[in-house]
C-alpha positions as MATLAB code, in Angstrom:
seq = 'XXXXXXXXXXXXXXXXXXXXXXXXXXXXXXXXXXXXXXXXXXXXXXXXXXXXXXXXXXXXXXXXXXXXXXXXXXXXXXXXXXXXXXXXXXXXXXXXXXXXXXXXXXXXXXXXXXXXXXXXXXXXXXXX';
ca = [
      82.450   67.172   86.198;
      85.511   69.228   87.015;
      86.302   69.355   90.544;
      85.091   72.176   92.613;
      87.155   75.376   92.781;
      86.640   78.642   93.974;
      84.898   81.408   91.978;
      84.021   85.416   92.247;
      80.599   86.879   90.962;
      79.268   90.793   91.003;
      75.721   91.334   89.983;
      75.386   94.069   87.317;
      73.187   96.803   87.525;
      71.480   99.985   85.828;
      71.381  102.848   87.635;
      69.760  105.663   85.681;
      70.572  108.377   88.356;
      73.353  107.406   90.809;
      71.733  110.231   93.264;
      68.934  108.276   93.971;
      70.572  104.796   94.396;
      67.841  102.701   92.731;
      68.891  100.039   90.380;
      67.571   97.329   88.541;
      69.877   94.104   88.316;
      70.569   93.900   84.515;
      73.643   90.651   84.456;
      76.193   89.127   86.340;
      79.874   88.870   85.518;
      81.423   85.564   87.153;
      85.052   84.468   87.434;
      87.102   81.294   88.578;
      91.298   81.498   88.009;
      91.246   77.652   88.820;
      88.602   76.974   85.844;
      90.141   79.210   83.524;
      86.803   81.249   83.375;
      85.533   84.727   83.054;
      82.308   85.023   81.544;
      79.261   87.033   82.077;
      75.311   87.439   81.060;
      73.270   90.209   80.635;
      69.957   91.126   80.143;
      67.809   94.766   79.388;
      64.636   94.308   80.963;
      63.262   97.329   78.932;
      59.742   97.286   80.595;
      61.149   97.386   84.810;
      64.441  100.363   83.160;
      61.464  102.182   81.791;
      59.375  101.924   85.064;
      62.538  102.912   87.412;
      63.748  105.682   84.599;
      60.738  107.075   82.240;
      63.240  109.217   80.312;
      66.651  106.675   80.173;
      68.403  105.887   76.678;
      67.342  102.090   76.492;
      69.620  101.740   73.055;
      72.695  103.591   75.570;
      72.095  100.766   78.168;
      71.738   98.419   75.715;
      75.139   98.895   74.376;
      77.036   99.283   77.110;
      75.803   96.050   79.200;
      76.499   94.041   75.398;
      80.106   94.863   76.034;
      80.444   93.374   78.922;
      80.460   89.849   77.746;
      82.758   90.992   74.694;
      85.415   91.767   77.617;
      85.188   89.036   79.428;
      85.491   86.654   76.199;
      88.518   88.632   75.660;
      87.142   89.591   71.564;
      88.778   92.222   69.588;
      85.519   94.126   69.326;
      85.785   94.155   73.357;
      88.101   97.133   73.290;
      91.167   97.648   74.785;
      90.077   96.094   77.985;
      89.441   92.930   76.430;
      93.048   92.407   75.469;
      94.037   92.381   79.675;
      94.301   89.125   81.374;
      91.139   87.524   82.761;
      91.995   88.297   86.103;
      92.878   92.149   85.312;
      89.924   91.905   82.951;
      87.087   90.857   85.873;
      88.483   93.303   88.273;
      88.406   96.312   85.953;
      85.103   95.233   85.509;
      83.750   94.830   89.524;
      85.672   97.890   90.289;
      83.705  100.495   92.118;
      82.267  103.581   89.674;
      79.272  105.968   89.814;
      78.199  105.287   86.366;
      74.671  104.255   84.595;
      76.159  100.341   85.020;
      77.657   99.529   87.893;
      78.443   96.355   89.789;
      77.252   94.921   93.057;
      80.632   94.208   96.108;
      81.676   90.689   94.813;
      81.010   87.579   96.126;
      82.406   84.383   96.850;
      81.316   80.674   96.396;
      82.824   77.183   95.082;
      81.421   75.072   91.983;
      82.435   72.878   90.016;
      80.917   74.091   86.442;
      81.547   77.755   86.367;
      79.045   78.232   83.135;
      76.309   76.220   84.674;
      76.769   78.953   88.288;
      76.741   81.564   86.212;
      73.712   80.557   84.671;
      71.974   79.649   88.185;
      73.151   83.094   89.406;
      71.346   84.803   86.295;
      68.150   83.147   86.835;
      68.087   83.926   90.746;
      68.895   87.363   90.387;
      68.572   89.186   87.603;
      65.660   86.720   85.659;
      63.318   86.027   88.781;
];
């Protein structure tokens, strides 16, 4: 196992109407310089979006929370975002907006396996 090293993490979230401040946690973006690592998972848990937001474009969501791991990976079908460094890439994505996705403040933590914490994160807060 690689030795532990310090990481960042934002949760991701859908916010169908930024007015009213409810969200549903949708992914969460993680990144560690030391391990080289930027990576992120997402989710569209249509039934809870459809619950919070009756009238929201599912397909719109969708789309936009699948390019989020496109960026991180740094692919060509990730836009021109995707071609920034992973550093510049993670903090264009945390970065603050009042949009249908946003991001949660980031936090902090050490690990050792930044894919394995990433996948712990998921589970704990956006699959549970």
């Amino acid at each position: 196992m690689p030795a532990p090293a310090s990481y960042d993490y934002a949760v991701v979230r859908v916010v169908p109407r930024a007015d009213r401040e409810e969200f549903i946690n949708a992914g969460v973006i993680l990144f560690s310089k030391a391990h080289r690592f930027l990576g992120a998972r997402v989710e569209v848990d249509e039934a809870r979006l459809l619950a919070l937001a009756p009238a929201v474009d599912v397909e719109l969501v969708r789309r936009h929370l699948e390019a989020i791991p496109r960026i991180c990976a740094g692919t060509e079908d990730g836009g021109p975002i995707a071609r920034l460094s992973p550093s510049e890439r993670f903090h264009w994505l945390v970065a603050p907006r009042s949009a249908l996705i946003q991001v949660s403040p980031v936090h902090g933590g050490v690990c050792g396996d930044p894919a394995e914490r990433l996948d712990a994160l998921f589970r704990s807060l956006v699959a549970s």
